[in-house]
Coordinates of C-alpha atoms and ligand atoms in Angstrom, one line a residue:
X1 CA 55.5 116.3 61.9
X2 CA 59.0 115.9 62.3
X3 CA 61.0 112.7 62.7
X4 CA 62.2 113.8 65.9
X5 CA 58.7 114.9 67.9
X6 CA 57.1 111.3 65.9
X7 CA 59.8 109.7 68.2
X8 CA 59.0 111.3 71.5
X9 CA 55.3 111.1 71.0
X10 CA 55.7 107.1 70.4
X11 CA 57.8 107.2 73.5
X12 CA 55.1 108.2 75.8
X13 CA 52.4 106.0 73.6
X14 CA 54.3 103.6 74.6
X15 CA 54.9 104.4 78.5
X16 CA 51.5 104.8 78.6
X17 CA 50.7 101.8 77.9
X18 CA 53.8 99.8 80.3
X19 CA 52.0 99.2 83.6
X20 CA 55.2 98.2 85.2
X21 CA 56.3 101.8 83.7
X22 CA 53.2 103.8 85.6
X23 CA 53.9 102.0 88.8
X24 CA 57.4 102.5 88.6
X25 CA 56.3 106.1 89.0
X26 CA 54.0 105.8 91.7
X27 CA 56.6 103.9 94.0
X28 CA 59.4 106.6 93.2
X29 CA 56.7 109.2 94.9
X30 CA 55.6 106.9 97.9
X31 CA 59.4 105.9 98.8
X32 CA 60.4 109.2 98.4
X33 CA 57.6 111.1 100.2
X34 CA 59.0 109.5 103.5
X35 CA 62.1 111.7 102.8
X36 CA 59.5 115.0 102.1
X37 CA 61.7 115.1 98.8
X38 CA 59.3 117.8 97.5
X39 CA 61.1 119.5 99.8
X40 CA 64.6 119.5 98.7
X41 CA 64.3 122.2 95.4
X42 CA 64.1 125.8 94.9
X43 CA 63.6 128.0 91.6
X44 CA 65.6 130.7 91.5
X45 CA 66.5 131.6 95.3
X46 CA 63.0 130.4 96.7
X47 CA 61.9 126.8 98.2
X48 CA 59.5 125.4 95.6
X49 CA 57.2 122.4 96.9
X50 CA 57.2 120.0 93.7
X51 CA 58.6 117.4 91.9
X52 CA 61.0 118.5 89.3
X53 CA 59.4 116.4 86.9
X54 CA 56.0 118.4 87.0
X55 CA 57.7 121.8 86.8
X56 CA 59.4 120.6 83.3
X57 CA 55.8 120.0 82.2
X58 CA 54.4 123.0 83.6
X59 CA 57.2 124.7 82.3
X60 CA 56.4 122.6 78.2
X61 CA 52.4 124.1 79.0
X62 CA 52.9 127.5 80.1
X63 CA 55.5 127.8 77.0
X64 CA 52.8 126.2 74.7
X65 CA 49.6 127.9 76.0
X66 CA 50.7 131.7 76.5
X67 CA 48.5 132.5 78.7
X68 CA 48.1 136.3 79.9
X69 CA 47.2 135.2 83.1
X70 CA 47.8 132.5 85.8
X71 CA 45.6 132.3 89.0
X72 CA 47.6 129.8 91.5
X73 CA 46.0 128.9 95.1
X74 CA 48.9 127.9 97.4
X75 CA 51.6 130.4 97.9
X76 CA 53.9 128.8 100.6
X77 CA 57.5 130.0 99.9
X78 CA 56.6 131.5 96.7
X79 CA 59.1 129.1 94.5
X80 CA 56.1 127.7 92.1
X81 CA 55.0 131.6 91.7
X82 CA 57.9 132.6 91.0
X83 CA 58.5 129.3 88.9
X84 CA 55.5 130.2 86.6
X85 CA 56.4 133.8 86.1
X86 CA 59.6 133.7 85.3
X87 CA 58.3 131.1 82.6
X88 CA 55.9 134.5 81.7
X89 CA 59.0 136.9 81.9
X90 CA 61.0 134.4 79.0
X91 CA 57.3 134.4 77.1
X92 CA 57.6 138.4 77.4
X93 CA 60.7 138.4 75.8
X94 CA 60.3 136.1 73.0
X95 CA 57.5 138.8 72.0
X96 CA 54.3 136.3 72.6
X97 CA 52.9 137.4 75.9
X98 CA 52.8 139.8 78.3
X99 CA 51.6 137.5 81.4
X100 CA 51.4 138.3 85.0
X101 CA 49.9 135.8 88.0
X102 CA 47.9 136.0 90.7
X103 CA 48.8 133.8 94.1
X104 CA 46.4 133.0 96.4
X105 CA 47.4 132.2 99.9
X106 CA 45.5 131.9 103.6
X107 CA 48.3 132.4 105.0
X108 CA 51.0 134.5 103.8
X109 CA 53.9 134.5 106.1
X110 CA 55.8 137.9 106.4
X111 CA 59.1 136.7 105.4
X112 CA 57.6 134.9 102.6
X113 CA 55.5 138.0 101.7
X114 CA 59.5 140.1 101.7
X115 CA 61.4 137.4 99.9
X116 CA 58.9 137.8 96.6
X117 CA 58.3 141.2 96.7
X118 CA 61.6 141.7 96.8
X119 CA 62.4 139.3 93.3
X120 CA 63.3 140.4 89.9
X121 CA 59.7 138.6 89.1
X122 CA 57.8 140.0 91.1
X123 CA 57.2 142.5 88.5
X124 CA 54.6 139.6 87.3
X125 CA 52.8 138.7 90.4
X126 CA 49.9 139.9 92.5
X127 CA 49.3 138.2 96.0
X128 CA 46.5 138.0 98.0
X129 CA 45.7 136.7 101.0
X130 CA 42.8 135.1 102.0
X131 CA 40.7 131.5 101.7
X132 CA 40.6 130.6 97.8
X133 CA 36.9 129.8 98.3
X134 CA 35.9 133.0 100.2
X135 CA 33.3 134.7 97.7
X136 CA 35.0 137.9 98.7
X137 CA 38.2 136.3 96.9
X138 CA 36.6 134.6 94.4
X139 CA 35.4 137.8 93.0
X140 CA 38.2 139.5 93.5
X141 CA 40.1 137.2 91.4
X142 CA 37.4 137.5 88.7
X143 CA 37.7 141.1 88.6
X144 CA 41.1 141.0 88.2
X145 CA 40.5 138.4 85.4
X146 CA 38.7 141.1 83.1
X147 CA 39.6 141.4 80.0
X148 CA 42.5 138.4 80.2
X149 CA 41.9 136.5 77.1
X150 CA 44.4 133.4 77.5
X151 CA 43.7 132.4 81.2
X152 CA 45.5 129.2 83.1
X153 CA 44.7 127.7 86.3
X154 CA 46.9 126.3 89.1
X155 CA 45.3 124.5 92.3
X156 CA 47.8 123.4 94.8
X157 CA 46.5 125.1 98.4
X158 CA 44.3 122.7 100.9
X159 CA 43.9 119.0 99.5
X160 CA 41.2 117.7 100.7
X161 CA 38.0 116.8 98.1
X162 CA 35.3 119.2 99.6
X163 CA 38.2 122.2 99.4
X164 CA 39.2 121.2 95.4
X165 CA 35.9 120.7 94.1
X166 CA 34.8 124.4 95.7
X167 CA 38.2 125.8 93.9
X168 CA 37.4 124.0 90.7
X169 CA 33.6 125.2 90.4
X170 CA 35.1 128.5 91.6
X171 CA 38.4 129.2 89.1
X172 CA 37.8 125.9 86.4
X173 CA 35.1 128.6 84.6
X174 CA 37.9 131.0 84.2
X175 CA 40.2 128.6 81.8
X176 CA 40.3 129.3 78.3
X177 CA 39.6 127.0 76.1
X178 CA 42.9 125.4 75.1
X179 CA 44.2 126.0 78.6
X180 CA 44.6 124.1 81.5
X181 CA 43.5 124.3 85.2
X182 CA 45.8 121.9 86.9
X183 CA 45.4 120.3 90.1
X184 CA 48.6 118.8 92.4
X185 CA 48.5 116.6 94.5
X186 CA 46.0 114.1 93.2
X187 CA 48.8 111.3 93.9
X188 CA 47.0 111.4 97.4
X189 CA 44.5 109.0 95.9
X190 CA 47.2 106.1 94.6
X191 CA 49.5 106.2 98.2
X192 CA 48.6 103.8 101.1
X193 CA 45.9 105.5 103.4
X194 CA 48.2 106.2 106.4
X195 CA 50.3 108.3 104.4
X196 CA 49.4 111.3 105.8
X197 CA 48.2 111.4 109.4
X198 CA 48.7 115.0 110.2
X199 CA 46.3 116.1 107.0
X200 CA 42.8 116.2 106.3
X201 CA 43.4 114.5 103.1
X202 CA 43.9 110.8 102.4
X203 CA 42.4 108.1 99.8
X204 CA 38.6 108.8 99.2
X205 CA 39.2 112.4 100.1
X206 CA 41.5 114.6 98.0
X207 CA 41.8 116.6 94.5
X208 CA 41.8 113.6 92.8
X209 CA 38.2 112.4 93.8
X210 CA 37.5 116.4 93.5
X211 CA 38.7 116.0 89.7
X212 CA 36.4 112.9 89.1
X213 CA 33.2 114.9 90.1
X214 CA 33.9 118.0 88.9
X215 CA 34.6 116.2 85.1
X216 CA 31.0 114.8 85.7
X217 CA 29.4 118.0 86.0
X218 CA 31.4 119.4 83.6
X219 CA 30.2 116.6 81.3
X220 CA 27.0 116.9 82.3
X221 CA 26.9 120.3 81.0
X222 CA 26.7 121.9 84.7
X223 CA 29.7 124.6 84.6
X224 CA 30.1 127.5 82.5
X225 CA 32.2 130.5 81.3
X226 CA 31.1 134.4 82.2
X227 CA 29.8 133.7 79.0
X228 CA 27.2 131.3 79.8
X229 CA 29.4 128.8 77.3
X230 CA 29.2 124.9 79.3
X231 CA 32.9 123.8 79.7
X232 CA 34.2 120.5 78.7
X233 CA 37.9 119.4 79.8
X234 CA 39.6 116.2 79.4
X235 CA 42.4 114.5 81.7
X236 CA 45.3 114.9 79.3
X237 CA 47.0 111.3 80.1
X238 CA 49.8 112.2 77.8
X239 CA 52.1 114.7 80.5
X240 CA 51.7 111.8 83.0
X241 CA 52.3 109.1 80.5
X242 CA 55.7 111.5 79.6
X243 CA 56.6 112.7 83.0
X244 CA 56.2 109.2 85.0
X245 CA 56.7 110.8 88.2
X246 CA 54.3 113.4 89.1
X247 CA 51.8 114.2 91.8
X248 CA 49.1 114.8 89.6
X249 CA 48.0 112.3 87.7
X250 CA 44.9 112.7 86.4
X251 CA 45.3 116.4 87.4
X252 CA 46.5 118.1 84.2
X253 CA 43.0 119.2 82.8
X254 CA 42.7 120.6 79.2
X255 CA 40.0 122.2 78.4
X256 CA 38.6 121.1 74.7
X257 CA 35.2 123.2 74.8
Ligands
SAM1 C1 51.5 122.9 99.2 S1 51.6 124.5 99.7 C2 51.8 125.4 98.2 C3 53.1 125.1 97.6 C4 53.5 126.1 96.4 N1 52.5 126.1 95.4 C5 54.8 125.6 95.8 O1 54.8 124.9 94.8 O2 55.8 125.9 96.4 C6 50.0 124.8 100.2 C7 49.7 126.3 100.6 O3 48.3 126.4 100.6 C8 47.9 127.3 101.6 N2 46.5 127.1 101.9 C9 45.9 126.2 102.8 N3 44.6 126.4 102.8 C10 44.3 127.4 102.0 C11 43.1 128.0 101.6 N4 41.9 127.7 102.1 N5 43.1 129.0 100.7 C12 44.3 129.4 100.1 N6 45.5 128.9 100.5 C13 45.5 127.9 101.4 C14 48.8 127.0 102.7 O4 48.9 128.2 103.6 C15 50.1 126.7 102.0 O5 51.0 127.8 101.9

């Protein structure tokens, strides 16, 4: 390994390890949720709900993992679809992949639904509209997942546990080993309780406690691949340990088997 990549891997050892570092993090996301700063960004002409600091790792993943195909839940504006296939479009043309990705929304507004198809990436996406956990959607989804070989998973639609956990035992299966299904919003668990009034979500409810007992079936041996194959994914601590800020800790899953 070079001298270089030693360097910035003992950098985030050793973030990962500063407490003060970590909570650093999680106050920069509870001051600055008051402000809706998730708000404030777009990617290339369209609002994108994130934190910078996550799209520079989603960016680092998609980039390392190539994946073929990326199944997101939570459409919105259309910034973080547009976000990941761009990422695809600058795969395509390095010669590695040839990606497209499927967004999933309930509710896709009209404008929303003109503003993407009328982008220069929409030549990688595929909407459709509909719960994420409808079985009518969730085999859809799997029928358009045929014969993908390198598959990535993006949840980020309702937050609350019961809604995750149903996404996770529905697209989780559908990750190649290798891959990642990653789940925002977790951060819901590690803000003060009253954070979020108008939401279903709050501590106790939300991805993150999804996360926790979906990793125990998974561990138990309880979900499996098309091919019958039981999954095994691990938290990888090292994005958050690197990234500081992000709204999903604990929601970058890798999985190993
Ligand atoms: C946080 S926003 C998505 C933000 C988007 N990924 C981005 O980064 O810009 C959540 C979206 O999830 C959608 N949503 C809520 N419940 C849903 C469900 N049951 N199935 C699919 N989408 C849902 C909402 O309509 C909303 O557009």
């Amino acid at each position: 390994m070079c001298e270089f990549k030693k360097e910035v891997e003992s950098n985030i050892e050793r973030l990962g390890a500063a407490d003060d570092m970590q909570r650093l993090g999680v106050d920069f996301l509870v001051k600055t949720a008051d402000y809706r700063y998730s708000y404030n960004f777009s990617w290339l002409g369209r609002p994108i709900i994130q934190y910078p600091q996550d799209m520079i790792a989603m960016q680092e993943i998609i980039w390392n993992v190539r994946p073929d195909l990326i199944i997101e839940t939570g459409i919105a504006h259309g910034g973080s679809l547009i976000y990941y296939a761009s990422i695809l479009e600058m795969l395509a043309i390095a010669g590695h992949s040839d990606g497209r990705i499927i967004g999933i929304d309930i509710d896709i507004r009209e404008h929303n639904r003109e503003a993407i198809e009328s982008h220069p990436m929409y030549k990688r996406i595929d909407m459709i509209q509909g719960s994420s956990i409808a079985p009518e959607i969730v085999s859809e989804v799997n029928e358009r997942a045929q014969g993908c070989s390198n598959i990535m998973v993006v949840l980020d639609s309702n937050h609350t546990h019961e809604h995750v956990l149903a996404e996770l035992e529905a697209y989780a299966p559908l990750v190649s080993v290798g891959s990642y299904c990653v789940v925002f919003d977790t951060v819901v668990e590690d803000m003060p309780q009253d954070s979020f009034p108008d939401r279903p979500w709050s501590v106790g409810d939300n991805p993150k406690t999804a996360v926790w007992e979906f990793l125990k079936k998974a561990d138990a041996g309880d979900v499996r691949d098309a091919q019958g194959k039981a999954e095994r994914f691990v938290i990888d601590k090292s994005i958050e340990h690197k990234i500081l800020v992000t709204v999903a800790p604990d929601g970058y899953l890798k999985r190993i088997e």
